[in-house]
Amino acid sequence: MTPRHRRGPLLLAAAVPLALATAATALKVGHRRLHVDRHRIQLTPQPRRSCPDCRGAGGWWVDGPHPEMEACPCWASRRELRLRLPAASGLDEPPF
């Protein structure tokens, strides 16, 4: 192997941990929770701890004859992101 060809796998090996660290930081800063299983990848919004309205609780109780919790806009107005994964078939090939 030439030195030029040896650099590719080393750069790839260094890029994977960097990508994982970047993704973890983005999830914390964006206040989202990651859920992964064999059927889907899902990012759900989480309440912000620094929110002046709910103080990280996610909402508050509304009084009345039928009390219920009202969701705080710090997380309830944000979209849930979901990616459905293809169903496994009887083939021995990887899905991607």
CSV table of N, CA and C in Angstrom, one decimal:
chain,number,residue,atom,x,y,z
A,1,MET,N,0.8,-1.2,0.0
A,1,MET,CA,0.0,0.0,0.0
A,1,MET,C,0.9,1.2,0.0
A,2,THR,N,0.4,2.2,-0.7
A,2,THR,CA,1.1,3.5,-0.7
A,2,THR,C,0.7,4.3,0.5
A,3,PRO,N,1.5,5.3,0.9
A,3,PRO,CA,1.1,6.1,2.0
A,3,PRO,C,-0.2,6.8,1.8
A,4,ARG,N,-0.5,7.1,0.6
A,4,ARG,CA,-1.7,7.8,0.3
A,4,ARG,C,-2.9,6.9,0.6
A,5,HIS,N,-2.8,5.6,0.3
A,5,HIS,CA,-3.9,4.7,0.5
A,5,HIS,C,-4.1,4.3,2.0
A,6,ARG,N,-3.0,4.5,2.8
A,6,ARG,CA,-3.1,4.1,4.2
A,6,ARG,C,-3.8,5.2,5.0
A,7,ARG,N,-3.7,6.5,4.5
A,7,ARG,CA,-4.4,7.6,5.1
A,7,ARG,C,-5.9,7.5,5.2
A,8,GLY,N,-6.5,6.9,4.2
A,8,GLY,CA,-8.0,6.8,4.1
A,8,GLY,C,-8.6,6.1,5.3
A,9,PRO,N,-8.2,4.8,5.5
A,9,PRO,CA,-8.7,4.1,6.7
A,9,PRO,C,-8.5,4.8,8.0
A,10,LEU,N,-7.3,5.4,8.2
A,10,LEU,CA,-7.0,6.2,9.4
A,10,LEU,C,-7.9,7.4,9.6
A,11,LEU,N,-8.1,8.1,8.5
A,11,LEU,CA,-9.1,9.2,8.6
A,11,LEU,C,-10.5,8.8,8.9
A,12,LEU,N,-10.9,7.7,8.3
A,12,LEU,CA,-12.2,7.1,8.6
A,12,LEU,C,-12.3,6.7,10.0
A,13,ALA,N,-11.3,6.0,10.6
A,13,ALA,CA,-11.3,5.6,11.9
A,13,ALA,C,-11.4,6.8,12.9
A,14,ALA,N,-10.8,7.9,12.5
A,14,ALA,CA,-10.8,9.1,13.4
A,14,ALA,C,-12.2,9.8,13.2
A,15,ALA,N,-12.8,9.7,12.1
A,15,ALA,CA,-14.0,10.4,11.8
A,15,ALA,C,-15.2,9.9,12.6
A,16,VAL,N,-15.3,8.6,12.8
A,16,VAL,CA,-16.4,7.9,13.4
A,16,VAL,C,-16.6,8.4,14.9
A,17,PRO,N,-15.5,8.4,15.7
A,17,PRO,CA,-15.8,8.9,17.1
A,17,PRO,C,-16.1,10.4,17.1
A,18,LEU,N,-15.5,11.1,16.2
A,18,LEU,CA,-15.8,12.6,16.1
A,18,LEU,C,-17.3,12.8,15.7
A,19,ALA,N,-17.8,12.0,14.8
A,19,ALA,CA,-19.2,12.1,14.4
A,19,ALA,C,-20.1,11.7,15.6
A,20,LEU,N,-19.8,10.7,16.3
A,20,LEU,CA,-20.6,10.3,17.5
A,20,LEU,C,-20.6,11.4,18.6
A,21,ALA,N,-19.5,12.0,18.8
A,21,ALA,CA,-19.4,13.0,19.8
A,21,ALA,C,-20.2,14.2,19.4
A,22,THR,N,-20.1,14.6,18.1
A,22,THR,CA,-20.9,15.7,17.6
A,22,THR,C,-22.4,15.4,17.7
A,23,ALA,N,-22.8,14.2,17.3
A,23,ALA,CA,-24.2,13.9,17.4
A,23,ALA,C,-24.7,14.0,18.9
A,24,ALA,N,-23.9,13.5,19.8
A,24,ALA,CA,-24.3,13.5,21.2
A,24,ALA,C,-24.5,15.0,21.7
A,25,THR,N,-23.5,15.8,21.3
A,25,THR,CA,-23.6,17.2,21.7
A,25,THR,C,-24.8,17.9,21.1
A,26,ALA,N,-25.1,17.6,19.8
A,26,ALA,CA,-26.2,18.2,19.1
A,26,ALA,C,-27.5,17.8,19.8
A,27,LEU,N,-27.6,16.6,20.3
A,27,LEU,CA,-28.8,16.1,20.9
A,27,LEU,C,-29.0,16.8,22.3
A,28,LYS,N,-27.9,17.1,23.0
A,28,LYS,CA,-28.0,17.8,24.3
A,28,LYS,C,-28.4,19.2,24.1
A,29,VAL,N,-27.7,19.9,23.1
A,29,VAL,CA,-28.0,21.3,22.9
A,29,VAL,C,-29.4,21.5,22.3
A,30,GLY,N,-29.8,20.6,21.5
A,30,GLY,CA,-31.1,20.7,20.9
A,30,GLY,C,-32.3,20.2,21.7
A,31,HIS,N,-32.0,19.7,22.9
A,31,HIS,CA,-33.0,19.1,23.8
A,31,HIS,C,-33.9,18.1,23.1
A,32,ARG,N,-33.2,17.1,22.6
A,32,ARG,CA,-34.0,16.0,22.0
A,32,ARG,C,-33.5,14.6,22.6
A,33,ARG,N,-34.4,13.6,22.5
A,33,ARG,CA,-34.0,12.3,23.0
A,33,ARG,C,-34.0,11.4,21.8
A,34,LEU,N,-33.0,10.5,21.7
A,34,LEU,CA,-32.8,9.6,20.6
A,34,LEU,C,-33.3,8.2,21.0
A,35,HIS,N,-34.2,7.6,20.1
A,35,HIS,CA,-34.6,6.3,20.3
A,35,HIS,C,-34.4,5.5,19.1
A,36,VAL,N,-33.7,4.4,19.1
A,36,VAL,CA,-33.4,3.6,18.0
A,36,VAL,C,-33.8,2.1,18.3
A,37,ASP,N,-34.5,1.5,17.3
A,37,ASP,CA,-34.8,0.1,17.4
A,37,ASP,C,-34.8,-0.4,15.9
A,38,ARG,N,-35.1,-1.6,15.7
A,38,ARG,CA,-34.9,-2.2,14.4
A,38,ARG,C,-36.0,-1.7,13.4
A,39,HIS,N,-37.0,-1.0,13.9
A,39,HIS,CA,-38.1,-0.5,13.0
A,39,HIS,C,-38.0,1.0,12.7
A,40,ARG,N,-37.3,1.7,13.6
A,40,ARG,CA,-37.3,3.2,13.4
A,40,ARG,C,-36.2,3.8,14.2
A,41,ILE,N,-35.9,5.1,13.7
A,41,ILE,CA,-35.0,6.0,14.4
A,41,ILE,C,-35.9,7.2,14.8
A,42,GLN,N,-35.9,7.6,16.0
A,42,GLN,CA,-36.9,8.6,16.4
A,42,GLN,C,-36.2,9.7,17.3
A,43,LEU,N,-36.4,11.0,17.0
A,43,LEU,CA,-35.9,12.1,17.9
A,43,LEU,C,-37.1,12.8,18.4
A,44,THR,N,-37.3,12.8,19.7
A,44,THR,CA,-38.4,13.5,20.4
A,44,THR,C,-37.9,14.7,21.2
A,45,PRO,N,-38.6,15.8,21.1
A,45,PRO,CA,-38.2,17.0,21.9
A,45,PRO,C,-38.4,16.8,23.4
A,46,GLN,N,-37.5,17.4,24.1
A,46,GLN,CA,-37.6,17.4,25.6
A,46,GLN,C,-37.7,18.8,26.1
A,47,PRO,N,-38.3,18.9,27.3
A,47,PRO,CA,-38.4,20.3,27.9
A,47,PRO,C,-37.0,20.8,28.3
A,48,ARG,N,-36.9,22.1,28.1
A,48,ARG,CA,-35.6,22.8,28.5
A,48,ARG,C,-35.6,23.1,30.0
A,49,ARG,N,-34.5,22.8,30.6
A,49,ARG,CA,-34.4,23.1,32.1
A,49,ARG,C,-34.3,24.6,32.4
A,50,SER,N,-33.9,25.3,31.4
A,50,SER,CA,-33.8,26.8,31.6
A,50,SER,C,-35.0,27.5,31.2
A,51,CYS,N,-36.1,26.8,30.9
A,51,CYS,CA,-37.4,27.5,30.5
A,51,CYS,C,-37.9,28.3,31.7
A,52,PRO,N,-38.2,29.6,31.5
A,52,PRO,CA,-38.8,30.3,32.6
A,52,PRO,C,-40.2,30.0,33.0
A,53,ASP,N,-40.9,29.4,32.0
A,53,ASP,CA,-42.4,29.0,32.3
A,53,ASP,C,-42.5,27.7,33.1
A,54,CYS,N,-41.9,26.7,32.6
A,54,CYS,CA,-42.1,25.4,33.2
A,54,CYS,C,-40.9,24.9,34.1
A,55,ARG,N,-39.8,25.6,34.0
A,55,ARG,CA,-38.6,25.2,34.7
A,55,ARG,C,-38.2,23.8,34.5
A,56,GLY,N,-38.4,23.2,33.3
A,56,GLY,CA,-37.9,21.9,33.0
A,56,GLY,C,-39.0,20.8,33.3
A,57,ALA,N,-40.1,21.2,33.8
A,57,ALA,CA,-41.1,20.2,34.1
A,57,ALA,C,-41.9,19.8,32.9
A,58,GLY,N,-41.9,20.6,31.9
A,58,GLY,CA,-42.6,20.2,30.7
A,58,GLY,C,-44.1,20.8,30.6
A,59,GLY,N,-44.5,21.4,31.6
A,59,GLY,CA,-45.9,21.9,31.6
A,59,GLY,C,-46.4,22.2,33.0
A,60,TRP,N,-47.7,22.5,33.1
A,60,TRP,CA,-48.3,22.8,34.4
A,60,TRP,C,-49.7,22.3,34.5
A,61,TRP,N,-50.2,22.2,35.7
A,61,TRP,CA,-51.6,21.7,35.8
A,61,TRP,C,-52.6,22.9,35.7
A,62,VAL,N,-53.7,22.6,35.0
A,62,VAL,CA,-54.7,23.6,34.8
A,62,VAL,C,-55.9,23.2,35.7
A,63,ASP,N,-56.3,24.2,36.6
A,63,ASP,CA,-57.4,23.9,37.5
A,63,ASP,C,-58.7,23.9,36.8
A,64,GLY,N,-59.7,23.3,37.4
A,64,GLY,CA,-61.0,23.2,36.9
A,64,GLY,C,-61.7,21.9,37.3
A,65,PRO,N,-62.9,21.7,36.8
A,65,PRO,CA,-63.6,20.4,37.1
A,65,PRO,C,-62.9,19.2,36.6
A,66,HIS,N,-62.1,19.3,35.6
A,66,HIS,CA,-61.3,18.2,35.0
A,66,HIS,C,-59.9,18.7,34.8
A,67,PRO,N,-59.1,18.6,35.9
A,67,PRO,CA,-57.7,19.1,35.8
A,67,PRO,C,-56.9,18.3,34.8
A,68,GLU,N,-56.1,19.0,34.0
A,68,GLU,CA,-55.2,18.3,33.1
A,68,GLU,C,-54.0,19.1,33.0
A,69,MET,N,-52.9,18.5,32.4
A,69,MET,CA,-51.7,19.2,32.3
A,69,MET,C,-51.6,19.9,30.9
A,70,GLU,N,-51.2,21.1,31.0
A,70,GLU,CA,-51.0,21.9,29.8
A,70,GLU,C,-49.5,21.8,29.4
A,71,ALA,N,-49.2,21.5,28.2
A,71,ALA,CA,-47.8,21.3,27.8
A,71,ALA,C,-47.2,22.7,27.5
A,72,CYS,N,-45.9,22.9,27.9
A,72,CYS,CA,-45.2,24.1,27.7
A,72,CYS,C,-44.7,24.2,26.3
A,73,PRO,N,-44.8,25.4,25.7
A,73,PRO,CA,-44.3,25.5,24.3
A,73,PRO,C,-42.8,25.3,24.1
A,74,CYS,N,-42.1,25.3,25.1
A,74,CYS,CA,-40.6,25.1,25.0
A,74,CYS,C,-40.3,23.7,24.3
A,75,TRP,N,-41.2,22.8,24.4
A,75,TRP,CA,-41.0,21.5,23.7
A,75,TRP,C,-42.2,21.0,23.0
A,76,ALA,N,-43.4,21.4,23.3
A,76,ALA,CA,-44.6,20.9,22.7
A,76,ALA,C,-44.8,21.4,21.3
A,77,SER,N,-44.3,22.6,21.0
A,77,SER,CA,-44.4,23.1,19.6
A,77,SER,C,-43.4,22.6,18.7
A,78,ARG,N,-42.4,21.9,19.1
A,78,ARG,CA,-41.4,21.4,18.2
A,78,ARG,C,-41.8,20.0,17.7
A,79,ARG,N,-41.3,19.7,16.5
A,79,ARG,CA,-41.7,18.5,15.8
A,79,ARG,C,-40.9,17.3,16.3
A,80,GLU,N,-41.6,16.2,16.2
A,80,GLU,CA,-40.9,14.9,16.4
A,80,GLU,C,-40.4,14.4,15.1
A,81,LEU,N,-39.2,13.9,15.1
A,81,LEU,CA,-38.6,13.5,13.8
A,81,LEU,C,-38.5,11.9,13.9
A,82,ARG,N,-39.0,11.3,12.8
A,82,ARG,CA,-39.0,9.8,12.8
A,82,ARG,C,-38.6,9.3,11.4
A,83,LEU,N,-37.7,8.3,11.4
A,83,LEU,CA,-37.3,7.7,10.2
A,83,LEU,C,-37.6,6.2,10.3
A,84,ARG,N,-38.5,5.7,9.4
A,84,ARG,CA,-38.8,4.3,9.4
A,84,ARG,C,-37.8,3.6,8.7
A,85,LEU,N,-37.3,2.5,9.2
A,85,LEU,CA,-36.3,1.6,8.5
A,85,LEU,C,-37.0,0.6,7.7
A,86,PRO,N,-36.4,0.2,6.6
A,86,PRO,CA,-37.0,-0.8,5.7
A,86,PRO,C,-37.2,-2.2,6.5
A,87,ALA,N,-38.2,-2.9,6.1
A,87,ALA,CA,-38.5,-4.2,6.7
A,87,ALA,C,-37.5,-5.2,6.2
A,88,ALA,N,-37.1,-6.1,7.1
A,88,ALA,CA,-36.1,-7.1,6.8
A,88,ALA,C,-36.7,-8.2,5.8
A,89,SER,N,-36.1,-8.5,4.8
A,89,SER,CA,-36.6,-9.5,3.9
A,89,SER,C,-35.8,-10.8,4.1
A,90,GLY,N,-36.1,-11.8,3.3
A,90,GLY,CA,-35.4,-13.1,3.5
A,90,GLY,C,-34.1,-13.1,2.8
A,91,LEU,N,-33.6,-12.0,2.3
A,91,LEU,CA,-32.3,-12.0,1.6
A,91,LEU,C,-31.2,-11.9,2.5
A,92,ASP,N,-30.0,-12.4,2.1
A,92,ASP,CA,-28.8,-12.3,2.9
A,92,ASP,C,-28.0,-11.1,2.8
A,93,GLU,N,-28.6,-10.1,2.0
A,93,GLU,CA,-27.9,-8.9,1.7
A,93,GLU,C,-28.3,-7.8,2.8
A,94,PRO,N,-27.3,-6.9,3.1
A,94,PRO,CA,-27.7,-5.9,4.0
A,94,PRO,C,-28.7,-4.9,3.4
A,95,PRO,N,-29.5,-4.2,4.2
A,95,PRO,CA,-30.6,-3.4,3.6
A,95,PRO,C,-30.1,-2.2,2.9
A,96,PHE,N,-28.8,-1.7,3.2
A,96,PHE,CA,-28.4,-0.5,2.5
A,96,PHE,C,-27.2,-0.7,1.6
